Amino acid sequence: MSKSNPSSSWIAQFKPGDRVEISSHDPGFRGSWFAGTVVRREAKNTNRYVVEYDQLYEDESGEKLLQETLDWIQLRPPPPPPEKKKVQFKFGDEVEAFHSDGWWEGAIIAEHSGGKFVVFFRGSKEQIVFEEKDLRLPVQWVKGEWEPRFEQVQREKENSNCSKEVMKFTQGMQVEVLTDEDGLKGAWFAATIIEPSGEDKYLIEYKTLTNDDDTEFLREDIRACNIRPCPPEIIVVDGFKVMDEVDAYYNEGWWVGVIAKVLINCNYVVNFIEYDEKITFNQADLRPHQDWLNGKWVVPSDVRILCSQF
């Protein structure tokens, strides 16, 4: 692909056979990029191109690849491959995830074992688990250049640390804490901030976990990035439905799961996907799942609520 010198009136120029990624303005497809090839320019002296998708078809038979005529602004070259050095994805990262034959913009809201990540898609309000190989860093094609360059993004990620991404907590503040204790990983536990205990660490006292002889509540030094404010209360009007994401109160903490079955008398079977286990809960022990993402509470699921205190 050739390009002119960057300017305020810069327009990308493509030629037949150029490999591209294609964006769509159609509802339900915004924020996604699909691989394809330029077939031809629509007409001489125009900036519209006929493109053919790699994996989208004209109909359900899958016999003929879909072709569309699009403005140049909806096309870009395939992003450059990352450096050989492995990208270290983490909670809160903006990413593009490969799903339904395209790359979709989202954000990592949880890390699972085995190098898997939960990605939240703002447009569809969906959460999907991806392997690391199906994620990539988001970059923009601006006036013939990739911004930011992969090397810049990776450098910023390597230089970032927990303290730059979390809020400061005050003595006596009611919080929830993520612990690394064996058997408790992935659950959030109610606690109280006692005092700062070092650089970006706090001494906390659990409200439900006790010491070995059960004589007093357990105290621990916890990194700030594993502490969050208590989520605001959300009142569910009509109960939960299958596939709603919830927090279930179990073993003194809140565990993330998905409603697998609706039972009578406000009881639900909750599937804990990461642990491959299903447990029955009453609605009183469930709450709509929320994520503390970039200093804000996000409700991933399509929750039917009466009111919320954001």
Coordinates of C-alpha atoms in Angstrom, one line a residue:
M1 CA 0.0 0.0 0.0
S2 CA 1.3 3.5 -0.8
K3 CA 0.6 6.6 1.1
S4 CA 1.2 10.3 0.7
N5 CA 2.9 12.7 3.1
P6 CA 0.7 13.2 6.2
S7 CA -1.4 16.3 6.2
S8 CA -4.8 17.5 7.3
S9 CA -6.2 16.2 4.0
W10 CA -4.4 12.9 4.0
I11 CA -6.3 10.1 2.4
A12 CA -5.1 6.5 2.3
Q13 CA -4.6 4.9 -1.1
F14 CA -5.1 1.2 -1.7
K15 CA -4.6 -1.0 -4.7
P16 CA -6.1 -4.3 -5.8
G17 CA -4.7 -7.2 -3.7
D18 CA -3.9 -5.1 -0.7
R19 CA -4.5 -6.9 2.6
V20 CA -6.7 -4.8 4.9
E21 CA -8.8 -4.8 8.0
I22 CA -12.4 -3.6 7.5
S23 CA -14.6 -1.7 10.0
S24 CA -18.4 -1.5 9.8
H25 CA -20.9 1.2 10.7
D26 CA -23.7 -1.4 10.9
P27 CA -25.4 -1.7 14.3
G28 CA -24.0 -4.6 16.2
F29 CA -20.6 -4.5 14.4
R30 CA -19.2 -1.1 15.6
G31 CA -15.8 -1.4 17.3
S32 CA -14.9 -4.5 15.3
W33 CA -12.3 -5.2 12.5
F34 CA -12.5 -8.0 9.9
A35 CA -9.7 -9.2 7.7
G36 CA -10.2 -8.8 3.9
T37 CA -8.6 -7.9 0.6
V38 CA -9.1 -4.9 -1.7
V39 CA -10.7 -6.1 -5.0
R40 CA -10.6 -2.7 -6.8
R41 CA -11.4 1.0 -6.6
E42 CA -15.1 1.6 -7.1
A43 CA -14.4 4.1 -9.9
K44 CA -11.5 6.3 -11.0
N45 CA -10.9 9.4 -8.8
T46 CA -13.1 8.1 -6.0
N47 CA -12.0 7.1 -2.5
R48 CA -14.3 4.1 -2.3
Y49 CA -13.2 0.5 -2.6
V50 CA -14.7 -2.9 -3.3
V51 CA -13.4 -5.3 -0.7
E52 CA -13.8 -9.0 0.0
Y53 CA -14.0 -10.4 3.5
D54 CA -11.8 -13.4 4.4
Q55 CA -14.4 -15.1 6.7
L56 CA -17.8 -13.4 6.1
Y57 CA -20.2 -14.8 3.5
E58 CA -23.1 -13.5 1.5
D59 CA -25.5 -16.0 3.0
E60 CA -25.7 -18.9 5.4
S61 CA -24.6 -21.4 2.7
G62 CA -21.0 -20.2 3.1
E63 CA -20.3 -20.6 -0.7
K64 CA -19.5 -17.0 -1.7
L65 CA -17.4 -14.6 0.3
L66 CA -19.1 -11.2 1.1
Q67 CA -18.0 -8.2 -1.0
E68 CA -18.9 -4.6 0.0
T69 CA -18.1 -1.1 -1.4
L70 CA -16.8 1.1 1.4
D71 CA -15.2 4.5 2.0
W72 CA -11.5 4.5 2.5
I73 CA -11.9 5.6 6.1
Q74 CA -13.3 2.2 6.9
L75 CA -10.1 0.4 5.8
R76 CA -6.7 0.1 7.3
P77 CA -3.7 -2.2 6.8
P78 CA -3.4 -5.2 9.1
P79 CA -1.6 -4.0 12.3
P80 CA 2.1 -4.9 12.5
P81 CA 2.8 -8.1 14.5
P82 CA 4.0 -7.6 18.0
E83 CA 7.7 -7.9 19.0
K84 CA 8.9 -11.3 19.9
K85 CA 8.7 -10.3 23.5
K86 CA 5.5 -11.5 25.0
V87 CA 2.8 -9.0 25.9
Q88 CA 1.8 -9.1 29.6
F89 CA -1.9 -8.5 29.7
K90 CA -3.5 -7.6 33.0
F91 CA -6.7 -6.4 34.7
G92 CA -8.0 -3.1 33.3
D93 CA -6.1 -3.4 29.9
E94 CA -7.9 -2.2 26.8
V95 CA -7.6 -5.0 24.2
E96 CA -9.0 -6.3 20.9
A97 CA -10.3 -9.9 21.2
F98 CA -10.8 -12.3 18.3
H99 CA -14.4 -13.4 18.3
S100 CA -16.9 -14.3 15.6
D101 CA -14.3 -14.0 12.9
G102 CA -13.3 -10.4 13.8
W103 CA -11.3 -8.3 16.3
W104 CA -13.6 -6.6 18.8
E105 CA -12.7 -3.7 21.2
G106 CA -13.1 -4.6 24.9
A107 CA -11.4 -4.4 28.3
I108 CA -10.0 -7.1 30.6
I109 CA -12.1 -7.3 33.8
A110 CA -10.7 -10.5 35.3
E111 CA -7.8 -12.9 35.1
H112 CA -8.3 -16.6 35.2
S113 CA -5.9 -19.4 35.7
G114 CA -4.2 -21.0 32.7
G115 CA -3.5 -17.7 30.9
K116 CA -7.1 -16.8 30.3
F117 CA -8.8 -13.4 30.6
V118 CA -12.4 -12.2 30.9
V119 CA -13.1 -9.4 28.4
F120 CA -16.0 -7.0 28.8
F121 CA -17.5 -5.6 25.6
R122 CA -19.2 -2.3 26.3
G123 CA -21.4 -2.2 23.2
S124 CA -23.1 -5.6 23.8
K125 CA -22.6 -5.7 27.6
E126 CA -21.2 -9.2 27.2
Q127 CA -18.3 -10.9 29.0
I128 CA -16.4 -13.7 27.3
V129 CA -13.3 -15.7 28.4
F130 CA -10.4 -15.6 26.0
E131 CA -7.0 -17.3 25.8
E132 CA -4.0 -14.9 25.6
K133 CA -3.4 -15.9 22.0
D134 CA -6.8 -14.4 21.0
L135 CA -6.0 -10.9 22.4
R136 CA -4.0 -8.1 21.0
L137 CA -3.2 -4.5 21.9
P138 CA -5.4 -1.8 20.3
V139 CA -3.7 0.6 18.0
Q140 CA -5.0 3.3 15.6
W141 CA -4.1 3.9 12.0
V142 CA -3.7 7.7 11.8
K143 CA -2.4 9.5 8.7
G144 CA -0.4 6.5 7.6
E145 CA 1.1 5.7 11.0
W146 CA 0.2 3.3 13.8
E147 CA -0.5 5.2 17.0
P148 CA 0.6 4.3 19.5
R149 CA 3.3 2.1 18.2
F150 CA 3.5 -1.4 19.7
E151 CA 6.8 -0.7 21.2
Q152 CA 5.4 2.4 23.0
V153 CA 2.4 0.5 24.3
Q154 CA 4.6 -2.3 25.6
R155 CA 7.1 0.1 27.2
E156 CA 4.2 1.9 29.0
K157 CA 2.8 -1.4 30.3
E158 CA 6.2 -2.5 31.6
N159 CA 6.7 0.8 33.3
S160 CA 3.3 0.9 34.9
N161 CA 2.6 -0.6 38.3
C162 CA -0.2 -1.2 40.7
S163 CA 0.1 2.1 42.5
K164 CA -0.5 4.2 39.4
E165 CA -3.9 2.5 38.8
V166 CA -5.6 2.4 42.2
M167 CA -7.2 4.9 44.5
K168 CA -5.9 5.8 47.9
F169 CA -7.7 4.5 51.0
T170 CA -8.2 6.1 54.4
Q171 CA -8.3 4.7 57.9
G172 CA -11.6 3.1 58.8
M173 CA -12.8 2.8 55.2
Q174 CA -15.0 -0.2 54.4
V175 CA -13.6 -2.1 51.4
E176 CA -13.4 -5.5 49.7
V177 CA -10.2 -7.4 49.4
L178 CA -8.9 -9.9 46.9
T179 CA -6.7 -12.5 48.6
D180 CA -4.0 -14.9 47.3
E181 CA -4.7 -17.5 50.0
D182 CA -4.9 -21.1 48.6
G183 CA -8.6 -22.0 48.3
L184 CA -9.8 -18.4 48.4
K185 CA -8.3 -17.0 45.2
G186 CA -10.8 -15.1 43.1
A187 CA -13.1 -14.2 46.0
W188 CA -13.7 -10.7 47.5
F189 CA -13.9 -10.4 51.3
A190 CA -15.3 -7.5 53.3
A191 CA -12.6 -5.7 55.3
T192 CA -11.7 -2.4 57.1
I193 CA -8.7 -0.3 56.4
I194 CA -6.6 -0.1 59.6
E195 CA -3.6 2.0 58.3
P196 CA -1.1 2.3 55.5
S197 CA 1.6 -0.3 55.9
G198 CA 4.2 0.6 53.3
E199 CA 4.5 1.7 49.7
D200 CA 1.0 1.1 48.2
K201 CA 0.1 -1.4 50.9
Y202 CA -2.5 -1.3 53.7
L203 CA -3.0 -3.2 56.9
I204 CA -6.6 -4.4 56.7
E205 CA -8.8 -6.3 59.1
Y206 CA -11.2 -8.9 57.6
K207 CA -14.8 -8.7 58.8
T208 CA -15.5 -12.4 58.3
L209 CA -12.1 -14.2 58.3
T210 CA -10.5 -15.0 61.7
N211 CA -7.1 -16.2 62.9
D212 CA -6.2 -19.9 63.4
D213 CA -7.7 -20.1 66.9
D214 CA -10.8 -18.0 66.0
T215 CA -10.1 -15.5 68.8
E216 CA -10.0 -12.4 66.6
F217 CA -10.5 -11.2 63.1
L218 CA -7.6 -11.8 60.7
R219 CA -5.3 -8.8 59.8
E220 CA -3.1 -8.7 56.7
D221 CA -1.0 -6.4 54.7
I222 CA -2.6 -6.1 51.2
R223 CA -1.4 -4.4 48.1
A224 CA -3.5 -1.5 47.1
C225 CA -4.3 -3.0 43.7
N226 CA -6.1 -5.9 45.5
I227 CA -8.4 -3.5 47.4
R228 CA -11.6 -1.9 46.1
P229 CA -14.5 0.1 47.6
C230 CA -17.6 -1.8 48.5
P231 CA -19.8 -2.1 45.5
P232 CA -23.0 0.0 45.5
E233 CA -26.2 -1.9 46.3
I234 CA -28.3 -2.9 43.3
I235 CA -31.9 -4.0 44.0
V236 CA -33.0 -6.7 41.6
V237 CA -36.7 -6.4 40.8
D238 CA -37.8 -9.6 38.9
G239 CA -35.1 -12.0 40.0
F240 CA -32.1 -13.3 38.0
K241 CA -32.3 -15.1 34.7
V242 CA -30.1 -17.8 33.1
M243 CA -26.7 -16.5 32.1
D244 CA -26.8 -13.5 34.4
E245 CA -23.4 -12.9 36.0
V246 CA -23.6 -12.7 39.8
D247 CA -21.6 -12.7 43.0
A248 CA -22.5 -15.5 45.3
Y249 CA -21.8 -15.3 49.1
Y250 CA -20.0 -18.5 50.0
N251 CA -17.3 -19.4 52.5
E252 CA -17.4 -15.8 53.9
G253 CA -16.7 -14.1 50.6
W254 CA -18.2 -13.1 47.3
W255 CA -17.4 -15.4 44.3
V256 CA -18.1 -14.7 40.7
G257 CA -20.5 -17.1 38.9
V258 CA -23.2 -17.4 36.3
I259 CA -26.8 -18.4 36.8
A260 CA -27.2 -21.8 35.2
K261 CA -30.7 -22.7 36.3
V262 CA -33.7 -20.9 37.9
L263 CA -35.5 -22.9 40.6
I264 CA -38.6 -22.2 42.7
N265 CA -38.8 -20.0 45.8
C266 CA -36.1 -17.6 44.6
N267 CA -33.4 -20.3 44.4
Y268 CA -30.8 -20.5 41.7
V269 CA -28.1 -22.9 40.5
V270 CA -24.9 -20.9 40.1
N271 CA -22.1 -22.2 37.8
F272 CA -18.6 -21.3 38.9
I273 CA -16.9 -21.7 35.5
E274 CA -13.3 -21.4 36.7
Y275 CA -13.8 -24.1 39.3
D276 CA -16.1 -26.3 37.2
E277 CA -18.6 -26.5 40.1
K278 CA -22.3 -25.8 40.5
I279 CA -24.0 -24.8 43.8
T280 CA -27.5 -23.8 44.7
F281 CA -28.1 -20.4 46.3
N282 CA -31.1 -18.4 47.5
Q283 CA -31.4 -14.9 46.0
A284 CA -30.6 -13.4 49.4
D285 CA -27.0 -14.7 49.0
L286 CA -26.6 -13.3 45.5
R287 CA -25.9 -9.9 44.0
P288 CA -25.5 -8.6 40.5
H289 CA -21.8 -8.8 39.5
Q290 CA -20.0 -5.5 39.2
D291 CA -16.5 -4.7 38.2
W292 CA -14.3 -1.9 39.6
L293 CA -12.7 -0.8 36.3
N294 CA -10.5 2.3 36.0
G295 CA -12.0 3.9 39.1
K296 CA -15.6 3.2 38.2
W297 CA -18.2 0.5 38.8
V298 CA -19.2 -1.3 35.7
V299 CA -22.3 -3.6 35.4
P300 CA -21.4 -6.1 32.7
S301 CA -24.7 -8.0 32.6
D302 CA -28.0 -6.7 31.4
V303 CA -29.4 -6.5 34.9
R304 CA -33.0 -5.5 35.6
I305 CA -32.7 -3.1 38.5
L306 CA -35.0 -0.9 40.6
C307 CA -32.3 1.5 41.6
S308 CA -28.6 1.8 42.0
Q309 CA -26.5 4.1 44.1
F310 CA -23.6 5.1 41.8

